[in-house]
Amino acid sequence: MENLHMCPKFEAAFELLGKRWTGLIIRSLLDGAKRFSDMQAIIPNLSARMLTERFKELEEKGIITRKVYPEMPVRIEYELTEKGKDLKKSMDQIQVWAEKWSNS
Amino acid sequence: MENLHMCPKFEAAFELLGKRWTGLIIRSLLDGAKRFSDMQAIIPNLSARMLTERFKELEEKGIITRKVYPEMPVRIEYELTEKGKDLKKSMDQIQVWAEKWSNS
């Protein structure tokens, strides 16, 4: 089993993306940087507390960055890093699978 | 957000594959049907109790089937369904991503 040693990284990736809202947050950010209030408008069922938590996790994993623009009032935007953008193919692939087999 | 409604299926797929050992079990079965004892030899760190639990989950999700051959002694094998085999592309894609970005 040549892949045995890859397992933890692989599982960590799936575990992260399997968390509620994470996939949808990443999908939304694939359109471009968003402010906190933009995300709340896009995903109305997602509470501010949960969104804060998810943003923090994704930042820690290097998937998003938080940019502070020193304007008045201060503008804060969240955007995908290169690592984050690179998840698109994997997410598309899983989505195809999930759609295809959803009734079985 | 056209993908909003796909979210639960998508998350369920990631959640399943994010569970410890699940990815490795599926990878092993991509080589062909295996007996319980084969799996234990391939993944020595995986306890019998955990393997039983994972097999049960995967069977419930329609990803593997359990085949009983009425021989003496009875032979029981676990194999991927078409739905299970169809996960290969997604798993490969995530693995590529995980490998590529593992140091960042």
CSV table of C-alpha atoms in Angstrom, one decimal:
chain,number,residue,atom,x,y,z
A,1,MET,CA,0.0,0.0,0.0
A,2,GLU,CA,2.1,2.8,-1.3
A,3,ASN,CA,-0.5,5.4,-0.2
A,4,LEU,CA,-0.5,4.5,3.4
A,5,HIS,CA,1.8,7.3,4.4
A,6,MET,CA,-0.3,9.9,2.6
A,7,CYS,CA,-3.3,9.1,4.6
A,8,PRO,CA,-3.3,11.8,7.4
A,9,LYS,CA,-3.0,14.7,4.9
A,10,PHE,CA,-5.7,13.2,2.8
A,11,GLU,CA,-8.0,12.7,5.7
A,12,ALA,CA,-7.3,16.1,7.1
A,13,ALA,CA,-8.4,17.6,3.7
A,14,PHE,CA,-11.6,15.7,3.6
A,15,GLU,CA,-12.3,16.4,7.3
A,16,LEU,CA,-12.0,20.1,6.7
A,17,LEU,CA,-14.2,20.2,3.7
A,18,GLY,CA,-16.7,17.9,5.3
A,19,LYS,CA,-17.5,20.5,8.0
A,20,ARG,CA,-20.8,22.2,7.7
A,21,TRP,CA,-20.7,25.4,5.5
A,22,THR,CA,-17.1,25.1,4.6
A,23,GLY,CA,-17.6,23.9,1.1
A,24,LEU,CA,-20.2,26.6,0.5
A,25,ILE,CA,-18.0,29.4,1.9
A,26,ILE,CA,-15.1,28.3,-0.4
A,27,ARG,CA,-17.5,28.2,-3.4
A,28,SER,CA,-18.7,31.7,-2.6
A,29,LEU,CA,-15.1,33.0,-2.4
A,30,LEU,CA,-14.2,31.4,-5.7
A,31,ASP,CA,-16.2,34.3,-7.2
A,32,GLY,CA,-13.8,36.8,-5.6
A,33,ALA,CA,-13.0,38.4,-2.2
A,34,LYS,CA,-16.0,39.1,0.0
A,35,ARG,CA,-16.7,41.0,3.1
A,36,PHE,CA,-18.3,39.4,6.2
A,37,SER,CA,-21.6,41.1,5.4
A,38,ASP,CA,-21.5,39.8,1.8
A,39,MET,CA,-21.1,36.2,3.1
A,40,GLN,CA,-24.1,36.7,5.4
A,41,ALA,CA,-26.2,37.9,2.5
A,42,ILE,CA,-25.1,34.9,0.3
A,43,ILE,CA,-25.6,32.3,3.0
A,44,PRO,CA,-28.5,33.7,5.2
A,45,ASN,CA,-28.7,30.5,7.3
A,46,LEU,CA,-25.2,30.8,8.4
A,47,SER,CA,-24.9,32.6,11.8
A,48,ALA,CA,-22.3,35.3,12.4
A,49,ARG,CA,-20.8,33.1,15.1
A,50,MET,CA,-20.4,30.1,12.8
A,51,LEU,CA,-19.1,32.2,10.0
A,52,THR,CA,-16.4,33.7,12.3
A,53,GLU,CA,-15.4,30.2,13.4
A,54,ARG,CA,-15.2,28.9,9.8
A,55,PHE,CA,-13.2,31.9,8.6
A,56,LYS,CA,-10.8,31.4,11.4
A,57,GLU,CA,-10.3,27.7,10.7
A,58,LEU,CA,-9.8,28.4,7.0
A,59,GLU,CA,-7.3,31.1,7.7
A,60,GLU,CA,-5.4,28.8,10.0
A,61,LYS,CA,-5.2,26.1,7.3
A,62,GLY,CA,-3.9,28.7,4.8
A,63,ILE,CA,-7.0,28.5,2.6
A,64,ILE,CA,-8.2,32.1,3.0
A,65,THR,CA,-6.5,35.4,3.9
A,66,ARG,CA,-8.1,38.3,5.7
A,67,LYS,CA,-7.2,41.6,4.2
A,68,VAL,CA,-7.6,44.9,6.1
A,69,TYR,CA,-7.9,48.0,4.0
A,70,PRO,CA,-7.2,51.1,6.0
A,71,GLU,CA,-10.1,53.2,4.7
A,72,MET,CA,-12.7,55.0,6.7
A,73,PRO,CA,-14.6,53.0,7.8
A,74,VAL,CA,-12.0,50.1,7.7
A,75,ARG,CA,-12.8,47.5,5.0
A,76,ILE,CA,-12.1,43.9,5.7
A,77,GLU,CA,-12.2,41.3,3.0
A,78,TYR,CA,-11.7,37.5,2.9
A,79,GLU,CA,-10.2,35.9,-0.1
A,80,LEU,CA,-8.9,32.5,-1.2
A,81,THR,CA,-5.2,31.9,-1.2
A,82,GLU,CA,-3.6,30.0,-4.2
A,83,LYS,CA,-4.0,26.9,-2.0
A,84,GLY,CA,-7.6,27.7,-1.5
A,85,LYS,CA,-8.3,28.4,-5.2
A,86,ASP,CA,-6.6,25.1,-6.0
A,87,LEU,CA,-9.4,23.2,-4.2
A,88,LYS,CA,-11.8,24.0,-7.0
A,89,LYS,CA,-11.1,20.9,-9.1
A,90,SER,CA,-11.5,18.5,-6.1
A,91,MET,CA,-14.7,20.2,-5.0
A,92,ASP,CA,-16.1,20.0,-8.5
A,93,GLN,CA,-15.2,16.3,-8.8
A,94,ILE,CA,-16.9,15.4,-5.4
A,95,GLN,CA,-19.9,17.5,-6.4
A,96,VAL,CA,-20.3,15.5,-9.6
A,97,TRP,CA,-20.0,12.3,-7.7
A,98,ALA,CA,-22.5,13.4,-5.0
A,99,GLU,CA,-25.0,14.5,-7.7
A,100,LYS,CA,-24.7,11.4,-9.7
A,101,TRP,CA,-25.2,9.0,-6.8
A,102,SER,CA,-27.6,11.0,-4.7
A,103,ASN,CA,-30.5,8.7,-5.2
A,104,SER,CA,-28.7,5.5,-4.5
B,1,MET,CA,-25.5,30.9,-5.5
B,2,GLU,CA,-26.8,28.1,-7.7
B,3,ASN,CA,-25.0,25.5,-5.6
B,4,LEU,CA,-26.7,26.3,-2.4
B,5,HIS,CA,-29.1,23.4,-2.7
B,6,MET,CA,-26.3,20.8,-3.4
B,7,CYS,CA,-24.6,21.6,-0.2
B,8,PRO,CA,-25.9,18.7,2.1
B,9,LYS,CA,-25.0,15.9,-0.3
B,10,PHE,CA,-21.6,17.5,-1.0
B,11,GLU,CA,-20.9,17.9,2.7
B,12,ALA,CA,-22.1,14.3,3.4
B,13,ALA,CA,-19.6,13.0,0.9
B,14,PHE,CA,-16.7,14.9,2.4
B,15,GLU,CA,-17.7,14.0,5.9
B,16,LEU,CA,-17.8,10.3,5.1
B,17,LEU,CA,-14.4,10.4,3.4
B,18,GLY,CA,-12.9,12.5,6.1
B,19,LYS,CA,-13.4,9.8,8.7
B,20,ARG,CA,-10.3,8.1,9.9
B,21,TRP,CA,-9.4,5.1,7.8
B,22,THR,CA,-12.2,5.4,5.3
B,23,GLY,CA,-10.1,6.7,2.5
B,24,LEU,CA,-7.5,4.0,3.0
B,25,ILE,CA,-10.1,1.3,3.2
B,26,ILE,CA,-11.6,2.4,-0.1
B,27,ARG,CA,-8.2,2.7,-1.7
B,28,SER,CA,-7.4,-0.9,-0.7
B,29,LEU,CA,-10.7,-2.1,-2.1
B,30,LEU,CA,-10.0,-0.4,-5.5
B,31,ASP,CA,-7.5,-3.2,-6.0
B,32,GLY,CA,-10.3,-5.8,-5.7
B,33,ALA,CA,-12.5,-7.5,-3.2
B,34,LYS,CA,-11.0,-8.3,0.2
B,35,ARG,CA,-11.7,-10.4,3.2
B,36,PHE,CA,-11.7,-9.0,6.7
B,37,SER,CA,-8.4,-10.6,7.4
B,38,ASP,CA,-6.9,-9.2,4.2
B,39,MET,CA,-7.8,-5.7,5.3
B,40,GLN,CA,-6.3,-6.3,8.7
B,41,ALA,CA,-3.0,-7.4,7.0
B,42,ILE,CA,-3.0,-4.4,4.7
B,43,ILE,CA,-3.8,-1.8,7.5
B,44,PRO,CA,-2.3,-3.3,10.7
B,45,ASN,CA,-3.0,-0.2,12.8
B,46,LEU,CA,-6.7,-0.5,12.2
B,47,SER,CA,-8.5,-2.5,15.0
B,48,ALA,CA,-11.1,-5.1,14.2
B,49,ARG,CA,-13.7,-3.1,16.0
B,50,MET,CA,-13.0,0.0,13.9
B,51,LEU,CA,-12.9,-2.0,10.7
B,52,THR,CA,-16.3,-3.5,11.5
B,53,GLU,CA,-17.7,-0.1,12.1
B,54,ARG,CA,-16.2,1.4,8.9
B,55,PHE,CA,-17.4,-1.5,6.8
B,56,LYS,CA,-20.9,-1.1,8.2
B,57,GLU,CA,-21.0,2.7,7.5
B,58,LEU,CA,-19.7,2.1,3.9
B,59,GLU,CA,-22.3,-0.6,3.4
B,60,GLU,CA,-25.1,1.7,4.6
B,61,LYS,CA,-23.9,4.4,2.2
B,62,GLY,CA,-24.0,2.0,-0.7
B,63,ILE,CA,-20.2,2.2,-1.2
B,64,ILE,CA,-19.3,-1.4,-0.5
B,65,THR,CA,-21.2,-4.7,-0.5
B,66,ARG,CA,-20.6,-7.7,1.6
B,67,LYS,CA,-20.7,-11.0,-0.3
B,68,VAL,CA,-21.1,-14.3,1.4
B,69,TYR,CA,-19.9,-17.3,-0.5
B,70,PRO,CA,-21.5,-20.5,0.8
B,71,GLU,CA,-18.3,-22.5,1.0
B,72,MET,CA,-16.9,-24.5,3.8
B,73,PRO,CA,-15.7,-22.5,5.7
B,74,VAL,CA,-17.9,-19.7,4.6
B,75,ARG,CA,-16.0,-17.0,2.7
B,76,ILE,CA,-17.0,-13.4,3.2
B,77,GLU,CA,-15.7,-10.6,1.0
B,78,TYR,CA,-16.1,-6.9,0.8
B,79,GLU,CA,-16.1,-5.1,-2.5
B,80,LEU,CA,-16.8,-1.7,-3.9
B,81,THR,CA,-20.1,-1.0,-5.6
B,82,GLU,CA,-20.1,1.1,-8.8
B,83,LYS,CA,-20.8,4.1,-6.6
B,84,GLY,CA,-17.8,3.2,-4.5
B,85,LYS,CA,-15.5,2.7,-7.5
B,86,ASP,CA,-16.6,6.0,-8.9
B,87,LEU,CA,-15.0,7.8,-6.0
B,88,LYS,CA,-11.5,7.1,-7.4
B,89,LYS,CA,-11.3,10.3,-9.4
B,90,SER,CA,-12.3,12.5,-6.5
B,91,MET,CA,-9.9,10.7,-4.1
B,92,ASP,CA,-7.1,11.1,-6.5
B,93,GLN,CA,-7.8,14.8,-7.0
B,94,ILE,CA,-7.9,15.5,-3.3
B,95,GLN,CA,-4.7,13.5,-2.8
B,96,VAL,CA,-2.9,15.6,-5.4
B,97,TRP,CA,-4.1,18.7,-3.6
B,98,ALA,CA,-3.1,17.4,-0.2
B,99,GLU,CA,0.4,16.4,-1.5
B,100,LYS,CA,1.0,19.7,-3.3
B,101,TRP,CA,0.1,21.9,-0.4
B,102,SER,CA,1.2,19.8,2.5
B,103,ASN,CA,4.0,22.1,3.5
B,104,SER,CA,2.1,25.3,3.4
